Short mmCIF file of C-alpha atoms in Angstrom, two decimals:
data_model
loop_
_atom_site.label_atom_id
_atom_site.label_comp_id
_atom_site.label_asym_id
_atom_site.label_seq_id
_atom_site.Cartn_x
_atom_site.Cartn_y
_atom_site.Cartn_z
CA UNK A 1 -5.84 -25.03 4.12
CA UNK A 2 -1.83 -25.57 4.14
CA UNK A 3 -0.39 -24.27 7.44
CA UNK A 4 3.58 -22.39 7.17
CA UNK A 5 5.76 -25.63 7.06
CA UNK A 6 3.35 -27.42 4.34
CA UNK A 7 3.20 -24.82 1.99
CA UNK A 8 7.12 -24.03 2.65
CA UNK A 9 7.16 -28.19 1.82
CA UNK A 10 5.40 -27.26 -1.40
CA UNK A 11 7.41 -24.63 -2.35
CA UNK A 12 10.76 -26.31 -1.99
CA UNK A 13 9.46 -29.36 -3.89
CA UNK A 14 9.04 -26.96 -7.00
CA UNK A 15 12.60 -25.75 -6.67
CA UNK A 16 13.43 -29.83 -6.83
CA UNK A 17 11.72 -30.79 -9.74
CA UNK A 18 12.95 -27.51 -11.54
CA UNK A 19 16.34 -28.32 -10.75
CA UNK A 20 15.93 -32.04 -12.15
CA UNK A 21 14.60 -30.70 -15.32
CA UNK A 22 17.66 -28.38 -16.15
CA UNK A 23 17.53 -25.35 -13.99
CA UNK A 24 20.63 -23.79 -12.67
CA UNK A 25 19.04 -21.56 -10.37
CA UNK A 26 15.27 -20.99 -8.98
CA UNK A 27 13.44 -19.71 -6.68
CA UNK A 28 8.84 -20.13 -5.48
CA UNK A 29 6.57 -18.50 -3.83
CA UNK A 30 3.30 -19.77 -3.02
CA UNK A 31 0.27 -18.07 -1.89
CA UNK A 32 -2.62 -19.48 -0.17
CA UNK A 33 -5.80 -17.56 1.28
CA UNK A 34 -9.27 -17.26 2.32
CA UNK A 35 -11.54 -15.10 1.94
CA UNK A 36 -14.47 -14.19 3.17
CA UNK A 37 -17.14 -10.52 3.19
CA UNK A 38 -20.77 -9.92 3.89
CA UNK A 39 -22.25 -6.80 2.57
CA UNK A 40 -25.56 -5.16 3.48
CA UNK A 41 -27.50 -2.53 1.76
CA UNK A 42 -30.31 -0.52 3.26
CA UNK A 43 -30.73 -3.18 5.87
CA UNK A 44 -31.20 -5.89 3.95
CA UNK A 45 -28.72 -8.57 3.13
CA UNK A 46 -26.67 -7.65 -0.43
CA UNK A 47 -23.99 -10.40 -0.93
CA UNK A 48 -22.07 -13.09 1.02
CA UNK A 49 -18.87 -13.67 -0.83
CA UNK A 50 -16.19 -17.08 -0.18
CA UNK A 51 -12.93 -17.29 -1.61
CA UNK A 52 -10.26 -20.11 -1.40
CA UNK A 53 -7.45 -20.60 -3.48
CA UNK A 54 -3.97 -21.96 -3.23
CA UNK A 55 -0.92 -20.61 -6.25
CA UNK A 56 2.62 -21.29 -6.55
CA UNK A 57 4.38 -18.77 -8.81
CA UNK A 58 7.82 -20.54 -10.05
CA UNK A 59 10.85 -18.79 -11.63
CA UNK A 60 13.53 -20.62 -13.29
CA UNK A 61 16.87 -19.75 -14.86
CA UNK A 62 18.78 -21.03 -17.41
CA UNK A 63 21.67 -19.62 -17.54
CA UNK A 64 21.31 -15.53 -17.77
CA UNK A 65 17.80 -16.59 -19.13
CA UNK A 66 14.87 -16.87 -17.18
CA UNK A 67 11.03 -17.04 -16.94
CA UNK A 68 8.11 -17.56 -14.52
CA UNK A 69 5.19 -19.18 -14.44
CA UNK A 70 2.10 -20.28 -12.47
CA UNK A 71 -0.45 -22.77 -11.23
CA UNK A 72 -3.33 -23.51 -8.69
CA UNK A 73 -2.34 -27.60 -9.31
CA UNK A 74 0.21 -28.00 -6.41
CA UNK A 75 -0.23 -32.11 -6.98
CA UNK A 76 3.60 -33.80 -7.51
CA UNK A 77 2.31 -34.33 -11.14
CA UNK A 78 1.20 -30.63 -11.37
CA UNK A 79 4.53 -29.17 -10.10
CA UNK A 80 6.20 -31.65 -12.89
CA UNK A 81 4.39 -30.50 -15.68
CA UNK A 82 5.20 -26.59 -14.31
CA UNK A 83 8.43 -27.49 -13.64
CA UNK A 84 9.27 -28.66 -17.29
CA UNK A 85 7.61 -25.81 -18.97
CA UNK A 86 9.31 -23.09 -17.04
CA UNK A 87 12.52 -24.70 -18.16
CA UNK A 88 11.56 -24.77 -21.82
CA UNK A 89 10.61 -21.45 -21.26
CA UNK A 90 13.63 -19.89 -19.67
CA UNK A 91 15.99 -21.49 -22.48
CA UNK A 92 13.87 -19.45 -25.31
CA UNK A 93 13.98 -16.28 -22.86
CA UNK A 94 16.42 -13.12 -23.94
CA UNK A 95 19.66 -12.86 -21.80
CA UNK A 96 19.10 -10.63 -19.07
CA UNK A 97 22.49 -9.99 -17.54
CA UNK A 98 20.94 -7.94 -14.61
CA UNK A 99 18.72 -10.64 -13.49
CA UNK A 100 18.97 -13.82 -11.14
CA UNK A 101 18.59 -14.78 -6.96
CA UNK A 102 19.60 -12.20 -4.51
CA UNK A 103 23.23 -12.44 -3.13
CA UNK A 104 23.58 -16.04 -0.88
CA UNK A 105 25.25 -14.05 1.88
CA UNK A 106 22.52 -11.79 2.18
CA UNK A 107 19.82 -14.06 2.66
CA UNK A 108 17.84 -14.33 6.26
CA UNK A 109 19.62 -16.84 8.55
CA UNK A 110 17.81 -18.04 11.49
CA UNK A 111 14.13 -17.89 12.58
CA UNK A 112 11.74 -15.20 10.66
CA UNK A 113 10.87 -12.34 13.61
CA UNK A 114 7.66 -13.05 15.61
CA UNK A 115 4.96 -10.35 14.41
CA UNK A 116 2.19 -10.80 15.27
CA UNK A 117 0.48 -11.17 11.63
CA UNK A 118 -1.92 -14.02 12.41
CA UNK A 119 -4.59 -13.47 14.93
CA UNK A 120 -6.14 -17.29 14.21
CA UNK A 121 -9.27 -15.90 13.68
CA UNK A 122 -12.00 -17.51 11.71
CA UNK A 123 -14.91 -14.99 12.14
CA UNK A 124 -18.52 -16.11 11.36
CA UNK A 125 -20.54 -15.39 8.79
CA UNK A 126 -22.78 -13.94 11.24
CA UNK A 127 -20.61 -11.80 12.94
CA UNK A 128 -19.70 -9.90 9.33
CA UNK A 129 -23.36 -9.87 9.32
CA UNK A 130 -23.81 -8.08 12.26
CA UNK A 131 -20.99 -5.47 12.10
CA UNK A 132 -22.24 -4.70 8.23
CA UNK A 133 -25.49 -3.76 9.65
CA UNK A 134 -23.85 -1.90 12.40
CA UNK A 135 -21.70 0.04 9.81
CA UNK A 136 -24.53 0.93 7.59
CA UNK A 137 -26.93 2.13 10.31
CA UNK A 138 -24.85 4.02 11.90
CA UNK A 139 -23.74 6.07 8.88
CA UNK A 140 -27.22 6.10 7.77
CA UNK A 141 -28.29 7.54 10.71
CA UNK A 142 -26.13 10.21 11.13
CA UNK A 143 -29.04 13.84 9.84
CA UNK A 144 -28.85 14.55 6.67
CA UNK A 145 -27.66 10.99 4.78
CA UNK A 146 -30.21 9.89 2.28
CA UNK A 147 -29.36 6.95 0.61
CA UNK A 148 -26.60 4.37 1.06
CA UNK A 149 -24.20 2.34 -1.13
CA UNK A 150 -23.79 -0.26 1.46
CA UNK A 151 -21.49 -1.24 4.32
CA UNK A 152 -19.43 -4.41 4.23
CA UNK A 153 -17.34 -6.74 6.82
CA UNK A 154 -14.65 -8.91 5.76
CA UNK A 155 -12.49 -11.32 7.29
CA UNK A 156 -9.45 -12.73 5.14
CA UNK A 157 -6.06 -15.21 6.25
CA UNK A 158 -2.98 -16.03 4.09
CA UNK A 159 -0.36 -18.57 4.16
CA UNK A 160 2.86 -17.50 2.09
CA UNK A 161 5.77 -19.80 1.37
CA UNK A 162 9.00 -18.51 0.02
CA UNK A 163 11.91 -20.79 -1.28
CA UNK A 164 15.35 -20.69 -3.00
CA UNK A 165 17.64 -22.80 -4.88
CA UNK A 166 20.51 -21.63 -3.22
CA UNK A 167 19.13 -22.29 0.71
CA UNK A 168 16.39 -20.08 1.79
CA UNK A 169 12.77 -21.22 2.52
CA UNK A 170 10.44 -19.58 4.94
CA UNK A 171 6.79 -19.08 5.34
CA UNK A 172 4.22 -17.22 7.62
CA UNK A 173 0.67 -16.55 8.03
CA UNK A 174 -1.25 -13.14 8.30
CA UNK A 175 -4.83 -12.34 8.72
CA UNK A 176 -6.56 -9.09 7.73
CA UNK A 177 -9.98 -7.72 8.71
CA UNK A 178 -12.38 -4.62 7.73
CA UNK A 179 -14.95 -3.00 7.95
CA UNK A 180 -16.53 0.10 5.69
CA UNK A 181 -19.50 2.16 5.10
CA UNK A 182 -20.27 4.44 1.90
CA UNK A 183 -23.29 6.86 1.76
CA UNK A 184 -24.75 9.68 0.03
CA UNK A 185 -26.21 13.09 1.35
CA UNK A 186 -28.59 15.56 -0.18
CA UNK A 187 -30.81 14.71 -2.76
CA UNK A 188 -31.39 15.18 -6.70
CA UNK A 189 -27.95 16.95 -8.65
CA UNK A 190 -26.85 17.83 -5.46
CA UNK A 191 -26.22 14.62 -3.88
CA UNK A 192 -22.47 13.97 -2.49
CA UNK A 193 -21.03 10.63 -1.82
CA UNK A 194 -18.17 9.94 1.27
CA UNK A 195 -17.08 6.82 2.47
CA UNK A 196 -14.98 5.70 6.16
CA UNK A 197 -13.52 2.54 6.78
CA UNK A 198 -10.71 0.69 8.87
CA UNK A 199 -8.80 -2.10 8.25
CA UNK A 200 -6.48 -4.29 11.13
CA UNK A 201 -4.55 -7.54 10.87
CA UNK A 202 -6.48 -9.12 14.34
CA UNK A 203 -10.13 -8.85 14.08
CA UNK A 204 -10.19 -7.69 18.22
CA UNK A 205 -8.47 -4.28 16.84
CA UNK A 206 -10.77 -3.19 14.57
CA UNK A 207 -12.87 -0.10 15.28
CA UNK A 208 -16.20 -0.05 16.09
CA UNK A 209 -18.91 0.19 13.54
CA UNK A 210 -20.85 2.51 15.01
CA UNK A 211 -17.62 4.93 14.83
CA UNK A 212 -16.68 3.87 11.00
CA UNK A 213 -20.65 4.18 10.02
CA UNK A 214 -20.53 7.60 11.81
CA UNK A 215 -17.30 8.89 10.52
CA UNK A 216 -18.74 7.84 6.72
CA UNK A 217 -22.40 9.89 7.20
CA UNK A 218 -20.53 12.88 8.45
CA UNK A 219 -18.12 12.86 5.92
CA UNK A 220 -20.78 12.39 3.62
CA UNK A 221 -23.30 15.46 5.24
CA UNK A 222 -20.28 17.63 5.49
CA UNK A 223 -19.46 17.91 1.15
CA UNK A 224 -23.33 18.98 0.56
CA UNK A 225 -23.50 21.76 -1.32
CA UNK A 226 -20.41 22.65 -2.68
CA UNK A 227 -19.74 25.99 -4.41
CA UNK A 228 -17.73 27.31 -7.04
CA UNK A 229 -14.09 29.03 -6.32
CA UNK A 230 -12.18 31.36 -8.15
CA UNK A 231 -8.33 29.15 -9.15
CA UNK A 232 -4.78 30.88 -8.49
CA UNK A 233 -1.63 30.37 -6.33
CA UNK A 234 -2.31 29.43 -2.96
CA UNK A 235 -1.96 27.25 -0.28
CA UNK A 236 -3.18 23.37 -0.29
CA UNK A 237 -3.34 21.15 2.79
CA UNK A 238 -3.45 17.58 2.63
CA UNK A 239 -5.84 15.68 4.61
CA UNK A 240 -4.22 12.24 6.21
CA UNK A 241 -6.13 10.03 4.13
CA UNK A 242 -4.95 11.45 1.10
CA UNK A 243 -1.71 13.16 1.96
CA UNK A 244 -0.01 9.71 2.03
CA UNK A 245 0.16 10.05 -1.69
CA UNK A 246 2.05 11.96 -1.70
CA UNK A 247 4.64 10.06 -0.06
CA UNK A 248 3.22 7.59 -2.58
CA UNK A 249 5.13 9.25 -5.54
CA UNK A 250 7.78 9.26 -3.58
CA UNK A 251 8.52 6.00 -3.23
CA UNK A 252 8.04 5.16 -6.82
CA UNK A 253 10.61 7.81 -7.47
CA UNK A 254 13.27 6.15 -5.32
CA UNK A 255 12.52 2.65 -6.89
CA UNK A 256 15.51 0.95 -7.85
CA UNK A 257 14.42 0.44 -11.93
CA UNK A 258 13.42 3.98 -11.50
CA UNK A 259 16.38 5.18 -11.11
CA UNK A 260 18.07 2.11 -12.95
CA UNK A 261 16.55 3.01 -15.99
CA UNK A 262 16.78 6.97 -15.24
CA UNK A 263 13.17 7.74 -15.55
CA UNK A 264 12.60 9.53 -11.97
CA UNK A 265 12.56 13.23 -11.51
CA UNK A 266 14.54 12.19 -8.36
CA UNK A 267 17.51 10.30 -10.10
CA UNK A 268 20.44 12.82 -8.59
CA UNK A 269 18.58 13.36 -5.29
CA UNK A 270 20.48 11.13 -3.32
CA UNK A 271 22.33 12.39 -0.54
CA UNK A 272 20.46 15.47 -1.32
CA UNK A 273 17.67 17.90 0.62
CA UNK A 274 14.59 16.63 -1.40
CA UNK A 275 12.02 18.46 1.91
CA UNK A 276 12.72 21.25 4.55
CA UNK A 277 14.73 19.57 7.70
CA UNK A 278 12.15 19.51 9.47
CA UNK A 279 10.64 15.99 7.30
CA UNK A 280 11.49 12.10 8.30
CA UNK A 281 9.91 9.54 6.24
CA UNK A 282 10.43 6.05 7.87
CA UNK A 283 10.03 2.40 6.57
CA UNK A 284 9.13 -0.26 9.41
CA UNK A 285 8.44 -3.59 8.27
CA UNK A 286 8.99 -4.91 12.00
CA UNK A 287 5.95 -2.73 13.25
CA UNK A 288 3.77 -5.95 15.32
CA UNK A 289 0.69 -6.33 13.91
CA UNK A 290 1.27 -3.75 11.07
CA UNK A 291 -0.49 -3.71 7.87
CA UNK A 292 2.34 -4.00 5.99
CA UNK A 293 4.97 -5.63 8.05
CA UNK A 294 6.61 -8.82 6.73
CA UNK A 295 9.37 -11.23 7.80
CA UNK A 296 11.58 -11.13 4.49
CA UNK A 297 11.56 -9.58 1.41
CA UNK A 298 10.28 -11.00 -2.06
CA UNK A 299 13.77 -12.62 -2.30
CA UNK A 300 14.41 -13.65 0.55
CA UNK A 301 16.50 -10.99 2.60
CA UNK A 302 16.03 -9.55 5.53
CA UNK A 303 14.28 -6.42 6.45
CA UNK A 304 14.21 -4.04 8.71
CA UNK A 305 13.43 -0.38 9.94
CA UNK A 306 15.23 2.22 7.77
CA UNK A 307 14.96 6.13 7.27
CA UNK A 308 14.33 6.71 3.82
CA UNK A 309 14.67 10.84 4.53
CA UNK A 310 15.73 12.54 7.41
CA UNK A 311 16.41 15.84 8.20
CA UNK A 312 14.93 16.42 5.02
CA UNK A 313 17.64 14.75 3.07
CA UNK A 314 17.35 11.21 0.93
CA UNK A 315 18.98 8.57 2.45
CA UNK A 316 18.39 5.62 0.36
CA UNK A 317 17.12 3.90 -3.04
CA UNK A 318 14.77 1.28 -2.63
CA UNK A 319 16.73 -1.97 -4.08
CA UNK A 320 15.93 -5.18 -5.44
CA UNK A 321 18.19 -7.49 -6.54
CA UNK A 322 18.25 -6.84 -10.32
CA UNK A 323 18.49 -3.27 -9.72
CA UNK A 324 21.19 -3.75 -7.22
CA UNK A 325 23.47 -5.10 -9.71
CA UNK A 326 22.54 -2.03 -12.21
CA UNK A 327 23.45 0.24 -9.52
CA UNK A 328 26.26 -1.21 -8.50
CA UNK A 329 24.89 -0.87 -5.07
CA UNK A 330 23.93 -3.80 -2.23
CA UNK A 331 19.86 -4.69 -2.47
CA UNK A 332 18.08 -2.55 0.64
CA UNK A 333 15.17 -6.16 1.39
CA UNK A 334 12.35 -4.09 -0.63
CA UNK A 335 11.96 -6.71 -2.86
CA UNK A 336 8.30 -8.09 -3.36
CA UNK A 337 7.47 -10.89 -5.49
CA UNK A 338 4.35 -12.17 -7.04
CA UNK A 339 2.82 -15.20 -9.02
CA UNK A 340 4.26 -14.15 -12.01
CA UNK A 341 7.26 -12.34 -13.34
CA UNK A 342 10.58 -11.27 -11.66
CA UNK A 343 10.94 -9.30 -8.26
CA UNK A 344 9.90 -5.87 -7.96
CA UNK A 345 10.16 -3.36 -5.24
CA UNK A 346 8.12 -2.22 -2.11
CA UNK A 347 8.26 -1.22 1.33
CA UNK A 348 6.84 -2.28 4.84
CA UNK A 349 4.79 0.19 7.18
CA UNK A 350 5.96 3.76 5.86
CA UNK A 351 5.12 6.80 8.12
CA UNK A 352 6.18 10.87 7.70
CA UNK A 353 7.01 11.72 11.23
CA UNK A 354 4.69 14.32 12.94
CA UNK A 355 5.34 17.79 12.87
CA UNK A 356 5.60 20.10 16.21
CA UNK A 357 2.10 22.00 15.22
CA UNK A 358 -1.59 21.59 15.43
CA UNK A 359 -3.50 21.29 12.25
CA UNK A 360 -5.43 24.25 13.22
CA UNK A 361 -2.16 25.82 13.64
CA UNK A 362 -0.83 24.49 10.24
CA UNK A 363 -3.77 26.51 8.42
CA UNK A 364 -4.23 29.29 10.71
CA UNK A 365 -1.93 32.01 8.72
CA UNK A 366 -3.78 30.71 5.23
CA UNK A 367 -5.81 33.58 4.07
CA UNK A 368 -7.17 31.56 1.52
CA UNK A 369 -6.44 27.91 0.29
CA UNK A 370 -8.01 24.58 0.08
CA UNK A 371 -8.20 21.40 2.21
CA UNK A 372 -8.13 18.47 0.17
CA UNK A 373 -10.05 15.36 1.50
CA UNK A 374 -10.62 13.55 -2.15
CA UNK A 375 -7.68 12.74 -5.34
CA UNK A 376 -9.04 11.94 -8.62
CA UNK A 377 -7.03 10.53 -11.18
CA UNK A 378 -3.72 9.97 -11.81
CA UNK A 379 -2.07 13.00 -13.58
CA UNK A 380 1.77 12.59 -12.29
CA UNK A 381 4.58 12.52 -14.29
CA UNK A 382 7.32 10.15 -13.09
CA UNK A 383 9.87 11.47 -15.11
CA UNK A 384 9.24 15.15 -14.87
CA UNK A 385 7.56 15.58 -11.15
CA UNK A 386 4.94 17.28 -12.98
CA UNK A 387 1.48 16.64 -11.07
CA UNK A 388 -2.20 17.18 -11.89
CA UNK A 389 -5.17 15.83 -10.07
CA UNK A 390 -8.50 16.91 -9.93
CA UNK A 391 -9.86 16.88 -6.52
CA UNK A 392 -12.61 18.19 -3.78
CA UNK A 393 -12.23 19.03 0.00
CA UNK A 394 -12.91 22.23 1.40
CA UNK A 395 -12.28 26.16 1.03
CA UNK A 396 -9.96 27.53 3.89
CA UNK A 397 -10.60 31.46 4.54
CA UNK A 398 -8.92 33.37 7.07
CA UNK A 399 -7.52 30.48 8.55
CA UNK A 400 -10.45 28.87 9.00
CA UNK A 401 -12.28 25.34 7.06
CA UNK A 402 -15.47 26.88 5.37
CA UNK A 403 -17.78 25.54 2.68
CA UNK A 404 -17.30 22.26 0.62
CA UNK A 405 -15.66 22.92 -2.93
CA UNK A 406 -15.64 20.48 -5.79
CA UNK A 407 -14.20 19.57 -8.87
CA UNK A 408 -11.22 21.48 -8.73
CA UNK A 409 -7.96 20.95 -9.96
CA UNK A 410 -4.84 21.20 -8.14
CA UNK A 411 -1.12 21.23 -10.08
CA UNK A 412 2.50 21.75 -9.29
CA UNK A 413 5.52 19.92 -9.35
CA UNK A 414 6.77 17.55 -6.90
CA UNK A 415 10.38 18.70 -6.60
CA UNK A 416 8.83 22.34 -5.49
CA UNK A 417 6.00 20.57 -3.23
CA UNK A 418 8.35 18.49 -1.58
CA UNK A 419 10.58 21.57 -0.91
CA UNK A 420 7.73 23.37 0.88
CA UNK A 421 5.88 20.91 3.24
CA UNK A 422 4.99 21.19 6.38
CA UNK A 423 3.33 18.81 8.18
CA UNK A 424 1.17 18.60 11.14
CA UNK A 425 1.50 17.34 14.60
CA UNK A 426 -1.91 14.27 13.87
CA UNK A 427 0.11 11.67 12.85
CA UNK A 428 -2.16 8.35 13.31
CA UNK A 429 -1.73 4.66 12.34
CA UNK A 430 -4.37 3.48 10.02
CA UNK A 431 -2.67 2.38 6.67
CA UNK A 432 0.05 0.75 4.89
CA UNK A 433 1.45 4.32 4.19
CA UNK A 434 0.44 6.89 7.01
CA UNK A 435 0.77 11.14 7.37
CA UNK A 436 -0.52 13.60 9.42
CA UNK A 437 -2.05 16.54 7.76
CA UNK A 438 0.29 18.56 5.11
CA UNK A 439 0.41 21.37 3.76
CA UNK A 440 2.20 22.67 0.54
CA UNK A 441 3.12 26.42 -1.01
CA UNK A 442 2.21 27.59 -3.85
CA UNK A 443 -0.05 24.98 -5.56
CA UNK A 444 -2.02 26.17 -8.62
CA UNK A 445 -5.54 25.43 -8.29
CA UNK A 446 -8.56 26.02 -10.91
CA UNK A 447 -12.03 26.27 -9.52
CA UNK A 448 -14.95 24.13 -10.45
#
C-alpha cells in the first residue's frame, strides 16, 4: 500500500505530465484504502469482505475550461494516457468563469497539524470475528429479541494525497473502525427492527460489543407494540441520533452554491438570528482523533475551528473556491474534493453546544408530544424550508416517555423549527455531526 510521501509523489507526477500536455493550471487527489469487515448472523459466520484499491482523480484547466477525470492505473504510462485526455477534455469544456485553484496565498504553508487520524492498526480477521459474535450475542440476548439481521466488525485505513499546480502537495493517513448490531423483537406483523452501533478512528476506542449488542436489543424490545395516535400541533423532541439532521439541513442551506445560486431558504440569513440565543453550532476539523477532522481542505487551504452560529445568530457561509468568487467573499477551507468533478463543500467535526437542562427536564412541561428516535425519507425542501418526514419514536404524556408509536408523520418548516429549539444538556461525541436531545414547538404531526 503507498504510505503519505509516495502517494503525494504520485499525485504531483500527474500535475507534471498534465502540465507538459497543455494545462495551465491543475490540481490531484489520490485516494488509497483498505478495507476490511466480518459479519456474523445467528452465530454462524455470514461474510468476510477485502477491499484494496488505489485512484487518482485529476482536474485540468485550459484556460477558463476545465474537466476531471479518473483512474486506478497510477503506472507513468497510465498517468500519460490520463494526463492527455483530461487536456483534450478541458479544451472542449464550456467556459466557466467561476471556476479554477483556490487563491495561492491562501494555501497551507508549513507542516499539516498532527491528529491523530492513523492508529497503525491492522486488525485480524479473527479479531472482527470475535467482536461480530460479541455484538450479535449480546443484542440477541437481551429478553424479548427474536431474530437477528446480523452484527458486523470492520476495520478500514486510507492514504490521501493532495497536489497543486501552483505549490501545494500534502498527504495523510486515517484509519476507521466499527462495530454494529441490528435485531428484531416480537414476532409475526408485530415484529420491530432497531439497530446500535459505534464507529472510532483507533480501533483501542471503540466500545465494547457487549454494550453496542445491548444498546441494539433494547432499542429493538423497547418499539414492540406500537399504537396508533391521534395527529395535531404539538411538541417533538429529537433524539441525538437523529436530531443531528437537523443541523444536517442546515449546513446544506449555508453551502456556498446554495446560496450562490439562491436556492436556500436561508439566502438573507446572514448576520441574522436563524435560533433562540441560547444555540452554538461549531465546526472543528482539529478535534484529535475525530471522525471528521482533516488537515486541509479539498483545495488545499487550511482549516480550522469556526462558529458557524452563535448566540443564535449565523456567522458564516460555508465557501469553496468557485463559490467564493460568486460571492465575492474569501473561501472559509470547506472545500472537499473527490475522484471526479470540481470541489464541493463540507465541514469537519460539527457539534450544537449543550443546553443548561436535563432531557427529562426538556420534556417535563410537554403534556403531550412525541420523541422521535427514527427519520424516514427525505421530504425537505431546500428552497422553501418546507419539511416532511415520516418517522417513529415514542408518545410523551404528561411529561413523561410512554408507549412506542409508529408510522407517523411529522411537518413544519425549518425557518420556524429553528426559531424554537431548545436543546438539552446530553451532548455526546459519537458522529461526524453530533446533538444532544432537541426539542421543537409546534410541529404538525399525523398519527399512524
Amino acid at each position: 500500500m503507498l504510505t503519505p510521501d509516495t502517494a503525494t509523489d504520485r499525485a504531483q507526477a500527474a500535475i507534471a505530465r498534465v502540465r507538459t500536455h497543455g494545462a495551465d493550471a491543475a490540481d490531484a487527489i489520490l485516494v488509497a484504502d483498505t478495507a476490511l469487515s466480518v459479519s456474523m448472523r445467528l452465530g454462524a459466520l455470514e461474510d468476510v469482505g477485502r477491499s484494496e484499491g488505489s485512484e487518482l482523480g485529476l482536474r485540468a484547466f485550459v484556460g477558463d475550461r476545465s474537466a476531471s477525470v479518473a483512474t486506478s492505473d497510477l503506472s507513468d504510462a497510465g498517468l500519460d494516457a490520463l494526463a492527455e485526455r483530461v487536456v483534450a477534455m478541458a479544451r472542449a469544456a464550456p467556459a466557466d468563469r467561476w471556476a479554477g485553484l483556490a487563491p495561492a496565498d491562501r494555501l497551507m504553508r508549513g507542516a499539516p497539524p498532527l491528529l491523530d487520524l492513523d492508529d497503525g492498526a491492522d486488525v485480524a480477521p479473527e479479531v472482527l470475528r470475535e467482536q461480530a459474535m460479541a455484538v450479535e450475542d449480546a443484542a440477541r440476548a437481551v429478553a424479548g429479541v427474536t431474530n437477528s439481521e446480523g452484527g458486523s466488525a470492520s476495520s478500514h485505513r486510507a492514504i490521501v494525497a493532495f497536489a497543486t499546480s501552483h505549490g501545494f502537495a500534502h498527504g495523510y493517513a486515517v484509519t476507521s473502525h466499527s462495530l454494529s448490531a441490528s435485531v428484531l423483537a416480537g414476532s409475526g406483523g408485530d415484529m420491530q427492527r432497531d439497530y446500535a452501533h459505534h464507529s472510532a478512528r483507533h480501533h483501542g476506542m471503540l466500545e465494547d460489543p457487549q454494550t453496542v449488542g445491548t444498546r441494539a436489543g433494547e432499542r429493538a424490545v423497547a418499539r414492540m407494540n406500537p399504537r396508533r395516535i391521534d395527529g395535531g400541533a404539538m411538541p417533538v423532541a429529537f433524539d441525538p441520533r437523529v436530531g443531528g439532521s437537523l443541523v444536517g439541513h442546515l449546513l446544506g442551506a449555508i453551502a456556498g452554491p446554495s446560496i450562490a445560486r439562491g436556492t436556500s431558504f436561508l439566502r438573507d440569513a446572514l448576520g441574522t438570528a436563524v435560533f433562540p440565543t441560547g444555540i452554538a453550532i461549531h465546526d472543528d476539523p482539529h478535534r484529535p482523533h475525530g471522525l471528521r477532522s482533516r488537515p486541509f481542505d479539498g483545495e488545499g487551504l487550511p482549516v480550522s475551528p469556526m462558529a458557524l452560529v452563535e448566540g443564535g445568530v449565523l456567522q458564516t457561509w460555508l465557501l469553496d473556491s468557485a463559490s467564493a468568487r460568486q460571492l465575492g467573499l474569501e473561501p472559509t477551507g470547506h472545500a472537499s474534493r473527490g475522484l471526479g468533478g470540481p470541489p464541493g463543500v463540507t465541514t469537519g467535526n460539527v457539534h450544537l453546544a449543550a443546553g443548561a437542562v436535563t432531557r427529562d427536564a426538556l420534556i417535563a412541561d410537554i403534556e403531550r408530544g412525541v420523541l422521535i428516535t427514527e427519520l424516514i425519507g427525505q421530504g425537505v425542501n431546500g428552497v422553501t424550508g418546507d419539511y416532511s418526514r415520516g418517522a417513529s419514536g415514542f408518545l410523551i404524556e404528561r411529561g413523561v416517555v410512554t408507549h412506542a408509536v409508529a408510522g407517523i408523520t411529522i411537518a413544519g418548516n425549518l425557518r420556524a423549527m429553528f426559531a424554537t429549539l431548545v436543546a438539552a444538556d446530553d451532548l455526546a461525541f459519537r458522529q461526524g455531526v453530533n446533538v444532544p436531545t432537541l426539542r421543537v414547538e409546534g410541529m404538525t404531526v399525523a398519527g399512524g
